[in-house]
Short mmCIF file of C-alpha atoms in Angstrom, two decimals:
data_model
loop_
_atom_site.label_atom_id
_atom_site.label_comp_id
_atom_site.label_asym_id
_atom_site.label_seq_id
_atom_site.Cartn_x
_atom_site.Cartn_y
_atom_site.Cartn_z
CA UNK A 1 -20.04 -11.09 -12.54
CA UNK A 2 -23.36 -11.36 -10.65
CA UNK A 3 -22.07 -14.69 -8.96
CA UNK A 4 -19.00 -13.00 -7.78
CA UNK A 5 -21.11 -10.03 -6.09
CA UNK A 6 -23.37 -13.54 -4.40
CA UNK A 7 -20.01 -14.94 -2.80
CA UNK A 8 -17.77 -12.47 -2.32
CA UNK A 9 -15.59 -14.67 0.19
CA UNK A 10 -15.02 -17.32 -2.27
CA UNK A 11 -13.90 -14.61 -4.40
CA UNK A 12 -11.19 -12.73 -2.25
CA UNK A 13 -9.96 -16.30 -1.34
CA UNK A 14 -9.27 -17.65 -5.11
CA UNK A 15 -7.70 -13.91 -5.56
CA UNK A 16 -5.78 -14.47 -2.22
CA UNK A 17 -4.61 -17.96 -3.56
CA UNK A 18 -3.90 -16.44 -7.01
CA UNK A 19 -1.38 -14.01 -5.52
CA UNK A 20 0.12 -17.25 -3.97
CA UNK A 21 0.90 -18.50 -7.16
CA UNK A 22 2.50 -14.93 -8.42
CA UNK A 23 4.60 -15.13 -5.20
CA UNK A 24 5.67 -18.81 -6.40
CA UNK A 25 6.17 -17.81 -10.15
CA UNK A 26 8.73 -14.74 -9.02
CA UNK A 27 10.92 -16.91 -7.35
CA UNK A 28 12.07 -18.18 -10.67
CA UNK A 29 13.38 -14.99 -11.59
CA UNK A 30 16.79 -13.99 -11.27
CA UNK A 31 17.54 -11.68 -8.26
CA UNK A 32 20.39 -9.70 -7.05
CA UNK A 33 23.75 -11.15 -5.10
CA UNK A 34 23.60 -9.09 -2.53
CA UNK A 35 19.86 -10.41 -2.14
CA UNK A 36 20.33 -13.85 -2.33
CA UNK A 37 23.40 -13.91 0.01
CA UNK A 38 21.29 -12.42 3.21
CA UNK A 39 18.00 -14.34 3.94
CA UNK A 40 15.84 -11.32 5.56
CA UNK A 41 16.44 -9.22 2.09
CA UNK A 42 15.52 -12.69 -0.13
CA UNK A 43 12.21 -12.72 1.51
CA UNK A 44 11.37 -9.22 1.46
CA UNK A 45 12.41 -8.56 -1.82
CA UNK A 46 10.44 -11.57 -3.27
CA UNK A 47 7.44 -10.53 -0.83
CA UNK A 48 8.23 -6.42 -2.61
CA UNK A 49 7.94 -8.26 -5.75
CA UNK A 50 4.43 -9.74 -5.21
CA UNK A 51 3.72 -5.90 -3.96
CA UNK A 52 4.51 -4.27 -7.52
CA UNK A 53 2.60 -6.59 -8.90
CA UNK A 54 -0.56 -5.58 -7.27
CA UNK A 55 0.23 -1.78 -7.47
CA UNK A 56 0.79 -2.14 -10.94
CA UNK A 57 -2.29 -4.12 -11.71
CA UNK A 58 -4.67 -2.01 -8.92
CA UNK A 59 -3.17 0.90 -9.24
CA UNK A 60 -3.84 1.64 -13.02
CA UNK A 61 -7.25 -0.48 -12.41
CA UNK A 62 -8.68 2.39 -10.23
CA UNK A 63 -7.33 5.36 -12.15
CA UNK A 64 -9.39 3.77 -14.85
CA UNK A 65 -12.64 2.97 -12.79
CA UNK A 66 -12.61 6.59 -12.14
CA UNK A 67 -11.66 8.06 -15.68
CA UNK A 68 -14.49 5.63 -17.53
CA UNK A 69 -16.87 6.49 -14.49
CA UNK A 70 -16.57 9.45 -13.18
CA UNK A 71 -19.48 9.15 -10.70
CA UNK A 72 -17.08 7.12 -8.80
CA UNK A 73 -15.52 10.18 -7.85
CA UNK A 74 -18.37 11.89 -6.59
CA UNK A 75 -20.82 8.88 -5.27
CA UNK A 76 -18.05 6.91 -2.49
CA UNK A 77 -21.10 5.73 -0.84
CA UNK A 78 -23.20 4.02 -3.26
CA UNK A 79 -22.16 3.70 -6.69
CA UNK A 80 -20.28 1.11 -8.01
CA UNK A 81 -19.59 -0.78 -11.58
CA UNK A 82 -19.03 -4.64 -12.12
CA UNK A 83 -15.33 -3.74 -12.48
CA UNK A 84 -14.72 -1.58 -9.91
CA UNK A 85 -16.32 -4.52 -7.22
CA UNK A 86 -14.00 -6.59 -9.22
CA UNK A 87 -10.90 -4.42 -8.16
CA UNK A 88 -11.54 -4.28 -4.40
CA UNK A 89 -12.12 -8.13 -4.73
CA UNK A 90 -8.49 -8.68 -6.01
CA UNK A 91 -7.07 -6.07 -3.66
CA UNK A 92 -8.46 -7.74 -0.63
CA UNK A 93 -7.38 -11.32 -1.70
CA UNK A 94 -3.58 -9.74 -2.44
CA UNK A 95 -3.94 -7.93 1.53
CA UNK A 96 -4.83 -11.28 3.08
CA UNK A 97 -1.97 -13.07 0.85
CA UNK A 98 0.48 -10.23 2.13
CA UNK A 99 -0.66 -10.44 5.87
CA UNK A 100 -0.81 -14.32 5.57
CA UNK A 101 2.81 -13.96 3.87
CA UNK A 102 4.13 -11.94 7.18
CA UNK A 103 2.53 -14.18 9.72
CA UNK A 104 3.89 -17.47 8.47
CA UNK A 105 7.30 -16.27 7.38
CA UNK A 106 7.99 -15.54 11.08
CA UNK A 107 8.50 -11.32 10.06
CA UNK A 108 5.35 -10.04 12.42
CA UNK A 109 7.28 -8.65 14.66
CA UNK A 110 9.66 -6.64 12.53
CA UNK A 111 6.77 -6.16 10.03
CA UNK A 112 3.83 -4.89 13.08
CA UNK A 113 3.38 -1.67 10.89
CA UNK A 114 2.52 -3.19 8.07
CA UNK A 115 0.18 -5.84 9.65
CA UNK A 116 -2.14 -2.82 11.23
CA UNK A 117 -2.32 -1.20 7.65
CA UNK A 118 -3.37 -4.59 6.14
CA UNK A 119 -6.05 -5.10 8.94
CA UNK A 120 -7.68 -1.46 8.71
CA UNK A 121 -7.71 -1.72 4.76
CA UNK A 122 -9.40 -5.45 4.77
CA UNK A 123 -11.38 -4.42 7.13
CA UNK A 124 -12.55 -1.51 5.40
CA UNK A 125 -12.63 -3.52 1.54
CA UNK A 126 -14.58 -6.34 3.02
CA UNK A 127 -17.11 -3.92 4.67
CA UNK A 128 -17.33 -2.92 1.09
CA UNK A 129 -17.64 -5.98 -0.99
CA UNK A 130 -19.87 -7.32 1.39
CA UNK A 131 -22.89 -4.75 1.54
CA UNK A 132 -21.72 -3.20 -1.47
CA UNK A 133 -21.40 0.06 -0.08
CA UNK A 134 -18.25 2.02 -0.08
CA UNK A 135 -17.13 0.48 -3.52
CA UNK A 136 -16.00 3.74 -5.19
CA UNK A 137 -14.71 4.88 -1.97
CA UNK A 138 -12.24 1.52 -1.94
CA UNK A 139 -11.37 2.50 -5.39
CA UNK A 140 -10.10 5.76 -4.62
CA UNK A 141 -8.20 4.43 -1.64
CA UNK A 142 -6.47 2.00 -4.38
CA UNK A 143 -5.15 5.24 -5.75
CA UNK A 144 -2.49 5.20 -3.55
CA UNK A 145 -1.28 1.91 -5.25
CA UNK A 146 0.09 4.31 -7.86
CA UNK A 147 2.43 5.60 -5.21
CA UNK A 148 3.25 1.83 -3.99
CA UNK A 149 4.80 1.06 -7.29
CA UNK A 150 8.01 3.60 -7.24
CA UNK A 151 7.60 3.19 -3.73
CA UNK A 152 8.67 -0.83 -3.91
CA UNK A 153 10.70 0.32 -6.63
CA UNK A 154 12.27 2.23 -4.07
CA UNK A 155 12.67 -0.35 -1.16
CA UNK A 156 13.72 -2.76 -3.89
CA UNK A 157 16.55 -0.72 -5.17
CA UNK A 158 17.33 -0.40 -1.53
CA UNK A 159 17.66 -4.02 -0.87
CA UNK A 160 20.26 -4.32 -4.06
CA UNK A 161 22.32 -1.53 -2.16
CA UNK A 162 21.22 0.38 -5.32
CA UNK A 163 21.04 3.85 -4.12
CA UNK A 164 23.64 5.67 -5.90
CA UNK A 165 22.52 4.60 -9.14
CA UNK A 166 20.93 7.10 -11.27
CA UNK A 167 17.36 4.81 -11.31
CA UNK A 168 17.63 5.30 -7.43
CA UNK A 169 17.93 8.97 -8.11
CA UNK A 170 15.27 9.23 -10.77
CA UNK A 171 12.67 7.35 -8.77
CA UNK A 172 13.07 9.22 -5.56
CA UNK A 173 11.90 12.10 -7.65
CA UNK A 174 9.08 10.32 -9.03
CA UNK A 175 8.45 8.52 -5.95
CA UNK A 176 7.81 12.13 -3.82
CA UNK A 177 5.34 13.42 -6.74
CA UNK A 178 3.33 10.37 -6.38
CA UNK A 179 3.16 10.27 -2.76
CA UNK A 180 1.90 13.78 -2.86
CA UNK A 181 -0.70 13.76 -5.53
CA UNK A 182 -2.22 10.16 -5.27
CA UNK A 183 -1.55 9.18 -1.64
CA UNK A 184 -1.48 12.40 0.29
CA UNK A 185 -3.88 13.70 -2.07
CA UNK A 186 -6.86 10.15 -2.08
CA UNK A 187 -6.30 10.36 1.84
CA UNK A 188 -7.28 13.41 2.07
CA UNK A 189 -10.21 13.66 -0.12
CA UNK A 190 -11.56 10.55 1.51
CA UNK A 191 -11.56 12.00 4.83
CA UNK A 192 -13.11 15.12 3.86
CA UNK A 193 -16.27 13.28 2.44
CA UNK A 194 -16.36 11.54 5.25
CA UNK A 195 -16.05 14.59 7.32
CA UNK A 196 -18.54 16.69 5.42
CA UNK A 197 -21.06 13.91 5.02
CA UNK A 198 -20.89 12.32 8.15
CA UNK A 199 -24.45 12.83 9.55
CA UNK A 200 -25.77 10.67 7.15
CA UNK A 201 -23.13 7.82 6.06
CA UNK A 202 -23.15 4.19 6.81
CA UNK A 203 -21.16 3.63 9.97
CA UNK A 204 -19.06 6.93 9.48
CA UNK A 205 -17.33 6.37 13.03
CA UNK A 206 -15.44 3.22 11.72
CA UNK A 207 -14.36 4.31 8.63
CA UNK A 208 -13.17 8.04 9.92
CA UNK A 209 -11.46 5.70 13.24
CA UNK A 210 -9.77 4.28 10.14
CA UNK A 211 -8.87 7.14 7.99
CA UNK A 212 -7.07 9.22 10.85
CA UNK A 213 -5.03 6.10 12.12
CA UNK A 214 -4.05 5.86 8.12
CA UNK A 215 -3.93 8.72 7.72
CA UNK A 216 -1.14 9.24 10.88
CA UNK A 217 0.93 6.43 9.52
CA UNK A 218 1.41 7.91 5.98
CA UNK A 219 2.32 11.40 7.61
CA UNK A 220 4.69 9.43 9.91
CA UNK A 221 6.17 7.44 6.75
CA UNK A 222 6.70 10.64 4.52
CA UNK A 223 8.44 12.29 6.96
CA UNK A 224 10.86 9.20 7.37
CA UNK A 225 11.15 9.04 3.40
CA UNK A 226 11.93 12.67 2.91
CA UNK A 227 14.43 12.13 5.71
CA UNK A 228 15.88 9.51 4.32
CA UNK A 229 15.93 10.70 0.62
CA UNK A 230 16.51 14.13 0.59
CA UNK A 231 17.92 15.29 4.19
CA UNK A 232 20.20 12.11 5.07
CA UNK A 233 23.10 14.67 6.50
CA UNK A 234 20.55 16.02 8.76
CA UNK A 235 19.31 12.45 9.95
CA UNK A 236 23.29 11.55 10.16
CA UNK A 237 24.37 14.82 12.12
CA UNK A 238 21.55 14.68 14.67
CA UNK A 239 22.11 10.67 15.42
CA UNK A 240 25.98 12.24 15.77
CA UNK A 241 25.51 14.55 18.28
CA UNK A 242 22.93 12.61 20.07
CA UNK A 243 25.67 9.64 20.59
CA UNK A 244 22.95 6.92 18.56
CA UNK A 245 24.86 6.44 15.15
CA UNK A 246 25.83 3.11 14.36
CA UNK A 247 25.42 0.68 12.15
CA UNK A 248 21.96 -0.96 11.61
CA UNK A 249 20.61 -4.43 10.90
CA UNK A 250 18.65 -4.81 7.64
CA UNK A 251 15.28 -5.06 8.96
CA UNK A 252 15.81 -2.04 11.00
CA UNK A 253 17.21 0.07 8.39
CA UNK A 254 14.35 -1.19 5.94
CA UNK A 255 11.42 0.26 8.58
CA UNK A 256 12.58 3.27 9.52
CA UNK A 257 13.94 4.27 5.87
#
């Protein structure tokens, strides 16, 4: 483990390349009709299902970082376990796989939101596995992963034109307790430490710059989902009387839902 902490590049890259290969190996698994016969929702669903992956492994990879050490909740500056550098090694290499995955599948554009998350958090997790400070703060950032996996779940179902099916139904539910009480909830007690112990962190500027322009896109975002899960009437009478509703294309609908 000691050589991984002496060359953390190499590391994120072989993670980044592993992720390649789990983004090869899911494209031999069976995937909806309505998926397959529209080439936007093909790539994002097989670029969702590299996602889960990640949340799934990450997300139960922090929870128990913190549980087995709990000084990782209350040292984000300094403290930091073999395993825990491990995680934010693997989480970087999937970000750069992801962003890399964007670029070169010609979805920038239509993906822009997603690029600016994936810069801010490698920028942040290689701060981290590079001076190896900040390590327990990355792994309570990767709390949100729990969120990400009935949030893909979510876009997933989407993409299958799933949404009046009772797993839609049950993992909106889910999805909006998990938002609240790993996302909302690591956001916000990152920026407090940062808040509260500013005088004397590492570069507190960049990593508070950071938090607040997260921070603004996940407000942003749970506003949309709740709008879209749980007041669509409202979202459909005010595009009515404002003359906008009509139809949208896929990637449209995908961002702002």
């Amino acid at each position: 483990m000691e050589a991984l902490q002496n060359h953390p590049g190499p590391t994120v890259l072989v993670c980044a390349l592993l992720f390649r290969a789990v983004h090869r190996l899911l494209q031999k698994l069976p995937v909806p009709k309505v998926v397959r016969a529209d080439s936007f929702r093909g790539w994002r669903w097989r670029n969702l299902s590299v996602s889960l992956v990640h949340s799934t492994l990450t997300g139960t990879w922090a929870l128990g970082c913190a549980l087995i050490w709990p000084e990782t909740f209350h040292n984000l500056h300094s403290y930091f376990t073999s395993a825990s550098y491990l995680l934010v090694c693997v989480s970087t290499g999937y970000f750069v796989q992801d962003a890399g995955d964007i670029i070169l599948s010609g979805h920038a554009w239509g993906s822009w939101e997603f690029l600016i998350h994936h810069v801010l958090v490698v920028g942040c997790f290689t701060y981290a596995i590079f001076t190896k400070i900040y390590v327990s703060g990355a792994v309570i950032a990767l709390f949100v992963e729990v969120n990400s996996v009935t949030l893909h779940t979510r876009l997933m179902l989407k993409l299958a034109d799933a949404q009046s099916t009772p797993a839609y139904q049950i993992n909106k539910l889910l999805n909006l307790f998990t938002y609240v009480f790993f996302r909302l909830s690591a956001q916000a007690y990152l920026s407090w430490y940062i808040v509260y112990n500013y005088a004397w962190l590492d570069h507190a500027g960049f990593f508070l710059t950071c938090m607040v322009m997260m921070n603004g896109m996940i407000l942003i975002y749970f506003y949309r989902l709740l709008r879209a899960d749980f007041f669509p009437r409202a979202k459909r009478t005010a595009a009515a009387l404002n003359g906008t509703h009509k139809p949208a294309a896929v990637p449209e609908r995908f961002l702002n839902d």
